[in-house]
PDB file of N, CA and C in Angstrom:
ATOM      1  N   UNK A   1     -29.234 -24.652 -14.642  1.00  0.00           N
ATOM      2  CA  UNK A   1     -28.854 -24.053 -15.978  1.00  0.00           C
ATOM      3  C   UNK A   1     -28.862 -22.253 -14.978  1.00  0.00           C
ATOM      4  N   UNK A   2     -27.615 -21.460 -14.947  1.00  0.00           N
ATOM      5  CA  UNK A   2     -27.915 -20.042 -14.818  1.00  0.00           C
ATOM      6  C   UNK A   2     -27.514 -19.390 -13.245  1.00  0.00           C
ATOM      7  N   UNK A   3     -27.104 -20.242 -12.851  1.00  0.00           N
ATOM      8  CA  UNK A   3     -26.947 -20.445 -11.100  1.00  0.00           C
ATOM      9  C   UNK A   3     -25.609 -19.749 -11.002  1.00  0.00           C
ATOM     10  N   UNK A   4     -25.333 -18.935 -10.463  1.00  0.00           N
ATOM     11  CA  UNK A   4     -24.242 -18.484  -9.922  1.00  0.00           C
ATOM     12  C   UNK A   4     -22.657 -19.327  -9.396  1.00  0.00           C
ATOM     13  N   UNK A   5     -22.914 -20.331  -9.241  1.00  0.00           N
ATOM     14  CA  UNK A   5     -21.652 -21.648  -8.437  1.00  0.00           C
ATOM     15  C   UNK A   5     -21.460 -22.160  -9.516  1.00  0.00           C
ATOM     16  N   UNK A   6     -22.349 -21.972 -10.846  1.00  0.00           N
ATOM     17  CA  UNK A   6     -22.311 -22.254 -12.378  1.00  0.00           C
ATOM     18  C   UNK A   6     -21.156 -21.437 -13.545  1.00  0.00           C
ATOM     19  N   UNK A   7     -20.764 -20.703 -12.457  1.00  0.00           N
ATOM     20  CA  UNK A   7     -19.743 -19.437 -13.699  1.00  0.00           C
ATOM     21  C   UNK A   7     -18.643 -20.045 -13.651  1.00  0.00           C
ATOM     22  N   UNK A   8     -17.982 -20.654 -13.210  1.00  0.00           N
ATOM     23  CA  UNK A   8     -17.001 -21.068 -13.061  1.00  0.00           C
ATOM     24  C   UNK A   8     -17.063 -22.770 -14.073  1.00  0.00           C
ATOM     25  N   UNK A   9     -17.411 -23.290 -14.428  1.00  0.00           N
ATOM     26  CA  UNK A   9     -17.983 -24.436 -15.148  1.00  0.00           C
ATOM     27  C   UNK A   9     -18.054 -24.044 -16.647  1.00  0.00           C
ATOM     28  N   UNK A  10     -19.111 -22.762 -16.878  1.00  0.00           N
ATOM     29  CA  UNK A  10     -19.546 -22.030 -17.813  1.00  0.00           C
ATOM     30  C   UNK A  10     -18.129 -21.769 -18.425  1.00  0.00           C
ATOM     31  N   UNK A  11     -16.926 -20.929 -18.060  1.00  0.00           N
ATOM     32  CA  UNK A  11     -15.984 -19.710 -18.275  1.00  0.00           C
ATOM     33  C   UNK A  11     -15.468 -21.287 -18.651  1.00  0.00           C
ATOM     34  N   UNK A  12     -15.350 -22.149 -18.170  1.00  0.00           N
ATOM     35  CA  UNK A  12     -14.273 -23.022 -18.547  1.00  0.00           C
ATOM     36  C   UNK A  12     -14.461 -23.716 -19.918  1.00  0.00           C
ATOM     37  N   UNK A  13     -15.963 -24.171 -20.020  1.00  0.00           N
ATOM     38  CA  UNK A  13     -16.479 -24.901 -21.023  1.00  0.00           C
ATOM     39  C   UNK A  13     -16.707 -23.462 -22.873  1.00  0.00           C
ATOM     40  N   UNK A  14     -16.618 -22.262 -22.396  1.00  0.00           N
ATOM     41  CA  UNK A  14     -16.249 -21.585 -23.572  1.00  0.00           C
ATOM     42  C   UNK A  14     -15.508 -21.892 -24.597  1.00  0.00           C
ATOM     43  N   UNK A  15     -14.430 -22.372 -24.312  1.00  0.00           N
ATOM     44  CA  UNK A  15     -12.845 -23.205 -24.713  1.00  0.00           C
ATOM     45  C   UNK A  15     -13.614 -25.113 -25.300  1.00  0.00           C
ATOM     46  N   UNK A  16     -14.536 -25.530 -24.785  1.00  0.00           N
ATOM     47  CA  UNK A  16     -14.747 -26.906 -25.620  1.00  0.00           C
ATOM     48  C   UNK A  16     -14.510 -27.153 -26.499  1.00  0.00           C
ATOM     49  N   UNK A  17     -14.656 -28.383 -27.409  1.00  0.00           N
ATOM     50  CA  UNK A  17     -14.859 -28.594 -28.204  1.00  0.00           C
ATOM     51  C   UNK A  17     -15.549 -29.115 -28.737  1.00  0.00           C
ATOM     52  N   UNK A  18     -16.752 -29.429 -27.903  1.00  0.00           N
ATOM     53  CA  UNK A  18     -18.200 -29.604 -28.024  1.00  0.00           C
ATOM     54  C   UNK A  18     -18.777 -28.733 -28.737  1.00  0.00           C
ATOM     55  N   UNK A  19     -18.995 -27.704 -29.875  1.00  0.00           N
ATOM     56  CA  UNK A  19     -19.315 -26.557 -29.917  1.00  0.00           C
ATOM     57  C   UNK A  19     -21.065 -26.777 -29.096  1.00  0.00           C
ATOM     58  N   UNK A  20     -21.415 -27.477 -29.176  1.00  0.00           N
ATOM     59  CA  UNK A  20     -23.104 -27.186 -27.973  1.00  0.00           C
ATOM     60  C   UNK A  20     -22.109 -27.616 -26.627  1.00  0.00           C
ATOM     61  N   UNK A  21     -21.471 -27.771 -26.218  1.00  0.00           N
ATOM     62  CA  UNK A  21     -20.973 -27.524 -24.954  1.00  0.00           C
ATOM     63  C   UNK A  21     -20.648 -25.685 -24.695  1.00  0.00           C
ATOM     64  N   UNK A  22     -20.023 -25.545 -25.833  1.00  0.00           N
ATOM     65  CA  UNK A  22     -19.682 -23.566 -26.184  1.00  0.00           C
ATOM     66  C   UNK A  22     -20.677 -23.751 -26.143  1.00  0.00           C
ATOM     67  N   UNK A  23     -21.755 -23.805 -26.745  1.00  0.00           N
ATOM     68  CA  UNK A  23     -23.049 -22.645 -26.522  1.00  0.00           C
ATOM     69  C   UNK A  23     -24.275 -22.596 -25.323  1.00  0.00           C
ATOM     70  N   UNK A  24     -23.978 -23.969 -24.398  1.00  0.00           N
ATOM     71  CA  UNK A  24     -24.740 -23.791 -23.498  1.00  0.00           C
ATOM     72  C   UNK A  24     -24.134 -22.701 -22.735  1.00  0.00           C
ATOM     73  N   UNK A  25     -22.753 -23.124 -22.624  1.00  0.00           N
ATOM     74  CA  UNK A  25     -21.993 -21.914 -21.407  1.00  0.00           C
ATOM     75  C   UNK A  25     -21.905 -20.562 -22.160  1.00  0.00           C
ATOM     76  N   UNK A  26     -22.003 -20.161 -23.283  1.00  0.00           N
ATOM     77  CA  UNK A  26     -22.288 -18.703 -23.527  1.00  0.00           C
ATOM     78  C   UNK A  26     -22.944 -18.807 -22.961  1.00  0.00           C
ATOM     79  N   UNK A  27     -24.968 -18.976 -23.363  1.00  0.00           N
ATOM     80  CA  UNK A  27     -26.083 -18.549 -23.053  1.00  0.00           C
ATOM     81  C   UNK A  27     -25.988 -18.911 -21.491  1.00  0.00           C
ATOM     82  N   UNK A  28     -25.531 -19.766 -20.638  1.00  0.00           N
ATOM     83  CA  UNK A  28     -25.413 -20.017 -19.114  1.00  0.00           C
ATOM     84  C   UNK A  28     -24.719 -18.718 -19.061  1.00  0.00           C
ATOM     85  N   UNK A  29     -23.870 -18.111 -19.291  1.00  0.00           N
ATOM     86  CA  UNK A  29     -23.023 -16.679 -18.900  1.00  0.00           C
ATOM     87  C   UNK A  29     -23.881 -15.887 -19.323  1.00  0.00           C
ATOM     88  N   UNK A  30     -25.122 -15.966 -20.089  1.00  0.00           N
ATOM     89  CA  UNK A  30     -25.558 -14.383 -20.469  1.00  0.00           C
ATOM     90  C   UNK A  30     -26.780 -14.722 -19.421  1.00  0.00           C
ATOM     91  N   UNK A  31     -27.584 -15.621 -19.136  1.00  0.00           N
ATOM     92  CA  UNK A  31     -28.432 -15.810 -18.393  1.00  0.00           C
ATOM     93  C   UNK A  31     -27.463 -15.366 -17.150  1.00  0.00           C
ATOM     94  N   UNK A  32     -26.545 -15.913 -16.471  1.00  0.00           N
ATOM     95  CA  UNK A  32     -26.136 -15.180 -14.911  1.00  0.00           C
ATOM     96  C   UNK A  32     -25.990 -13.389 -15.066  1.00  0.00           C
ATOM     97  N   UNK A  33     -26.122 -13.379 -16.259  1.00  0.00           N
ATOM     98  CA  UNK A  33     -25.696 -11.747 -16.664  1.00  0.00           C
ATOM     99  C   UNK A  33     -24.070 -11.249 -15.784  1.00  0.00           C
ATOM    100  N   UNK A  34     -23.371 -12.423 -16.635  1.00  0.00           N
ATOM    101  CA  UNK A  34     -22.023 -11.967 -16.141  1.00  0.00           C
ATOM    102  C   UNK A  34     -20.409 -10.982 -17.299  1.00  0.00           C
ATOM    103  N   UNK A  35     -20.933  -9.994 -16.121  1.00  0.00           N
ATOM    104  CA  UNK A  35     -20.383  -9.098 -17.104  1.00  0.00           C
ATOM    105  C   UNK A  35     -18.385  -8.508 -17.402  1.00  0.00           C
ATOM    106  N   UNK A  36     -18.113  -9.846 -15.957  1.00  0.00           N
ATOM    107  CA  UNK A  36     -17.135  -9.950 -16.699  1.00  0.00           C
ATOM    108  C   UNK A  36     -16.027 -10.647 -17.922  1.00  0.00           C
ATOM    109  N   UNK A  37     -17.169 -11.031 -18.228  1.00  0.00           N
ATOM    110  CA  UNK A  37     -17.087 -12.488 -19.554  1.00  0.00           C
ATOM    111  C   UNK A  37     -17.785 -11.622 -21.291  1.00  0.00           C
ATOM    112  N   UNK A  38     -17.946 -10.171 -20.552  1.00  0.00           N
ATOM    113  CA  UNK A  38     -18.463  -9.814 -21.999  1.00  0.00           C
ATOM    114  C   UNK A  38     -17.148  -9.930 -22.949  1.00  0.00           C
ATOM    115  N   UNK A  39     -16.191  -9.315 -22.869  1.00  0.00           N
ATOM    116  CA  UNK A  39     -14.779  -9.652 -23.720  1.00  0.00           C
ATOM    117  C   UNK A  39     -15.349 -11.175 -24.415  1.00  0.00           C
ATOM    118  N   UNK A  40     -14.639 -11.843 -23.659  1.00  0.00           N
ATOM    119  CA  UNK A  40     -14.708 -12.960 -24.088  1.00  0.00           C
ATOM    120  C   UNK A  40     -15.810 -13.562 -24.737  1.00  0.00           C
ATOM    121  N   UNK A  41     -17.171 -13.143 -24.330  1.00  0.00           N
ATOM    122  CA  UNK A  41     -18.350 -13.491 -25.425  1.00  0.00           C
ATOM    123  C   UNK A  41     -18.368 -12.816 -26.867  1.00  0.00           C
ATOM    124  N   UNK A  42     -17.898 -11.578 -26.172  1.00  0.00           N
ATOM    125  CA  UNK A  42     -17.677 -10.489 -27.755  1.00  0.00           C
ATOM    126  C   UNK A  42     -16.942 -11.687 -28.956  1.00  0.00           C
ATOM    127  N   UNK A  43     -15.890 -11.977 -28.022  1.00  0.00           N
ATOM    128  CA  UNK A  43     -14.929 -12.869 -29.235  1.00  0.00           C
ATOM    129  C   UNK A  43     -15.138 -14.329 -29.470  1.00  0.00           C
ATOM    130  N   UNK A  44     -15.876 -14.797 -28.753  1.00  0.00           N
ATOM    131  CA  UNK A  44     -16.798 -15.822 -29.452  1.00  0.00           C
ATOM    132  C   UNK A  44     -17.904 -14.961 -30.599  1.00  0.00           C
ATOM    133  N   UNK A  45     -18.151 -14.809 -30.207  1.00  0.00           N
ATOM    134  CA  UNK A  45     -20.031 -14.205 -31.184  1.00  0.00           C
ATOM    135  C   UNK A  45     -18.830 -13.869 -32.846  1.00  0.00           C
ATOM    136  N   UNK A  46     -17.840 -13.406 -32.754  1.00  0.00           N
ATOM    137  CA  UNK A  46     -16.878 -12.858 -33.720  1.00  0.00           C
ATOM    138  C   UNK A  46     -16.458 -14.150 -34.489  1.00  0.00           C
ATOM    139  N   UNK A  47     -15.426 -15.084 -33.536  1.00  0.00           N
ATOM    140  CA  UNK A  47     -14.908 -15.573 -34.468  1.00  0.00           C
ATOM    141  C   UNK A  47     -14.447 -17.255 -34.025  1.00  0.00           C
ATOM    142  N   UNK A  48     -16.436 -17.668 -33.683  1.00  0.00           N
ATOM    143  CA  UNK A  48     -16.734 -18.826 -33.778  1.00  0.00           C
ATOM    144  C   UNK A  48     -16.639 -19.701 -34.597  1.00  0.00           C
ATOM    145  N   UNK A  49     -16.555 -20.708 -35.492  1.00  0.00           N
ATOM    146  CA  UNK A  49     -16.804 -21.631 -36.179  1.00  0.00           C
ATOM    147  C   UNK A  49     -18.156 -21.958 -36.775  1.00  0.00           C
ATOM    148  N   UNK A  50     -18.801 -22.106 -35.260  1.00  0.00           N
ATOM    149  CA  UNK A  50     -20.559 -23.139 -35.474  1.00  0.00           C
ATOM    150  C   UNK A  50     -21.309 -21.517 -35.325  1.00  0.00           C
ATOM    151  N   UNK A  51     -22.374 -21.640 -35.850  1.00  0.00           N
ATOM    152  CA  UNK A  51     -23.555 -21.208 -35.963  1.00  0.00           C
ATOM    153  C   UNK A  51     -23.844 -20.557 -34.876  1.00  0.00           C
ATOM    154  N   UNK A  52     -24.483 -21.716 -33.955  1.00  0.00           N
ATOM    155  CA  UNK A  52     -25.060 -22.319 -33.130  1.00  0.00           C
ATOM    156  C   UNK A  52     -24.486 -21.253 -32.065  1.00  0.00           C
ATOM    157  N   UNK A  53     -23.294 -21.545 -31.693  1.00  0.00           N
ATOM    158  CA  UNK A  53     -22.207 -20.974 -30.544  1.00  0.00           C
ATOM    159  C   UNK A  53     -22.128 -19.216 -31.153  1.00  0.00           C
ATOM    160  N   UNK A  54     -21.744 -18.301 -32.071  1.00  0.00           N
ATOM    161  CA  UNK A  54     -21.970 -17.089 -32.286  1.00  0.00           C
ATOM    162  C   UNK A  54     -23.382 -17.132 -31.844  1.00  0.00           C
ATOM    163  N   UNK A  55     -24.167 -17.361 -32.228  1.00  0.00           N
ATOM    164  CA  UNK A  55     -26.152 -17.091 -31.750  1.00  0.00           C
ATOM    165  C   UNK A  55     -26.300 -16.679 -31.054  1.00  0.00           C
ATOM    166  N   UNK A  56     -25.718 -17.349 -29.691  1.00  0.00           N
ATOM    167  CA  UNK A  56     -25.429 -18.097 -28.323  1.00  0.00           C
ATOM    168  C   UNK A  56     -24.589 -17.290 -27.526  1.00  0.00           C
ATOM    169  N   UNK A  57     -23.601 -16.745 -28.185  1.00  0.00           N
ATOM    170  CA  UNK A  57     -23.314 -15.416 -27.921  1.00  0.00           C
ATOM    171  C   UNK A  57     -23.537 -14.694 -27.837  1.00  0.00           C
ATOM    172  N   UNK A  58     -24.480 -14.001 -28.939  1.00  0.00           N
ATOM    173  CA  UNK A  58     -25.279 -12.234 -29.454  1.00  0.00           C
ATOM    174  C   UNK A  58     -25.738 -12.777 -27.803  1.00  0.00           C
ATOM    175  N   UNK A  59     -26.719 -13.552 -27.774  1.00  0.00           N
ATOM    176  CA  UNK A  59     -27.424 -13.341 -26.983  1.00  0.00           C
ATOM    177  C   UNK A  59     -26.817 -12.836 -25.311  1.00  0.00           C
ATOM    178  N   UNK A  60     -26.402 -13.660 -25.121  1.00  0.00           N
ATOM    179  CA  UNK A  60     -25.397 -13.507 -24.554  1.00  0.00           C
ATOM    180  C   UNK A  60     -24.778 -12.008 -23.888  1.00  0.00           C
ATOM    181  N   UNK A  61     -24.052 -11.088 -25.009  1.00  0.00           N
ATOM    182  CA  UNK A  61     -23.847  -9.985 -24.934  1.00  0.00           C
ATOM    183  C   UNK A  61     -24.858  -9.694 -24.779  1.00  0.00           C
ATOM    184  N   UNK A  62     -26.138  -9.452 -25.541  1.00  0.00           N
ATOM    185  CA  UNK A  62     -27.246  -8.408 -25.494  1.00  0.00           C
ATOM    186  C   UNK A  62     -27.653  -8.850 -24.086  1.00  0.00           C
ATOM    187  N   UNK A  63     -27.460  -9.735 -23.211  1.00  0.00           N
ATOM    188  CA  UNK A  63     -28.530  -9.698 -21.695  1.00  0.00           C
ATOM    189  C   UNK A  63     -26.705  -8.585 -21.239  1.00  0.00           C
ATOM    190  N   UNK A  64     -26.142  -8.712 -22.032  1.00  0.00           N
ATOM    191  CA  UNK A  64     -25.077  -8.341 -20.775  1.00  0.00           C
ATOM    192  C   UNK A  64     -25.545  -6.743 -20.945  1.00  0.00           C
ATOM    193  N   UNK A  65     -25.736  -5.889 -22.120  1.00  0.00           N
ATOM    194  CA  UNK A  65     -26.165  -4.855 -22.288  1.00  0.00           C
ATOM    195  C   UNK A  65     -26.046  -4.131 -23.691  1.00  0.00           C
ATOM    196  N   UNK A  66     -25.609  -5.073 -24.351  1.00  0.00           N
ATOM    197  CA  UNK A  66     -24.589  -4.234 -25.521  1.00  0.00           C
ATOM    198  C   UNK A  66     -26.275  -4.991 -26.397  1.00  0.00           C
ATOM    199  N   UNK A  67     -27.005  -4.485 -27.456  1.00  0.00           N
ATOM    200  CA  UNK A  67     -27.650  -4.868 -27.809  1.00  0.00           C
ATOM    201  C   UNK A  67     -26.628  -5.530 -29.090  1.00  0.00           C
ATOM    202  N   UNK A  68     -27.826  -6.535 -29.566  1.00  0.00           N
ATOM    203  CA  UNK A  68     -27.253  -7.545 -30.506  1.00  0.00           C
ATOM    204  C   UNK A  68     -29.314  -8.108 -31.219  1.00  0.00           C
ATOM    205  N   UNK A  69     -29.749  -6.860 -31.324  1.00  0.00           N
ATOM    206  CA  UNK A  69     -31.335  -6.972 -31.512  1.00  0.00           C
ATOM    207  C   UNK A  69     -30.965  -6.985 -33.070  1.00  0.00           C
ATOM    208  N   UNK A  70     -30.247  -6.841 -33.508  1.00  0.00           N
ATOM    209  CA  UNK A  70     -30.131  -6.695 -35.131  1.00  0.00           C
ATOM    210  C   UNK A  70     -29.411  -8.838 -35.472  1.00  0.00           C
ATOM    211  N   UNK A  71     -29.017  -9.189 -35.364  1.00  0.00           N
ATOM    212  CA  UNK A  71     -27.833  -9.849 -34.541  1.00  0.00           C
ATOM    213  C   UNK A  71     -29.080 -11.481 -34.682  1.00  0.00           C
ATOM    214  N   UNK A  72     -29.562 -11.022 -34.124  1.00  0.00           N
ATOM    215  CA  UNK A  72     -30.543 -12.158 -33.523  1.00  0.00           C
ATOM    216  C   UNK A  72     -32.019 -12.119 -33.904  1.00  0.00           C
ATOM    217  N   UNK A  73     -32.408 -10.993 -34.837  1.00  0.00           N
ATOM    218  CA  UNK A  73     -33.469 -11.227 -35.445  1.00  0.00           C
ATOM    219  C   UNK A  73     -32.932 -11.350 -36.732  1.00  0.00           C
ATOM    220  N   UNK A  74     -31.543 -11.179 -37.354  1.00  0.00           N
ATOM    221  CA  UNK A  74     -31.355 -11.840 -38.429  1.00  0.00           C
ATOM    222  C   UNK A  74     -31.355 -13.783 -38.114  1.00  0.00           C
ATOM    223  N   UNK A  75     -31.174 -14.123 -37.405  1.00  0.00           N
ATOM    224  CA  UNK A  75     -31.831 -15.660 -37.375  1.00  0.00           C
ATOM    225  C   UNK A  75     -32.899 -15.392 -37.107  1.00  0.00           C
ATOM    226  N   UNK A  76     -33.656 -15.493 -37.538  1.00  0.00           N
ATOM    227  CA  UNK A  76     -34.991 -15.726 -37.593  1.00  0.00           C
ATOM    228  C   UNK A  76     -35.613 -15.939 -38.624  1.00  0.00           C
ATOM    229  N   UNK A  77     -34.996 -15.691 -39.265  1.00  0.00           N
ATOM    230  CA  UNK A  77     -35.021 -15.369 -40.948  1.00  0.00           C
ATOM    231  C   UNK A  77     -34.571 -16.932 -41.755  1.00  0.00           C
TER     232      UNK A  77
END
């Protein structure tokens, strides 16, 4: 996970029916530091039905330079 050739697959999986796939895709794009996906990841963080997906999107958004430590820390409680 996190290799540049995976970028397209990760982007495609952000809309997968399976929340585990969406979560992995968001995390992968964060690890790739794919700045082009920032807006999509922010939308995923705000709107996805699955808590784990929103958390992974917050991780990715944070990795892309938009601090989300408050969101990430809230999930530790």
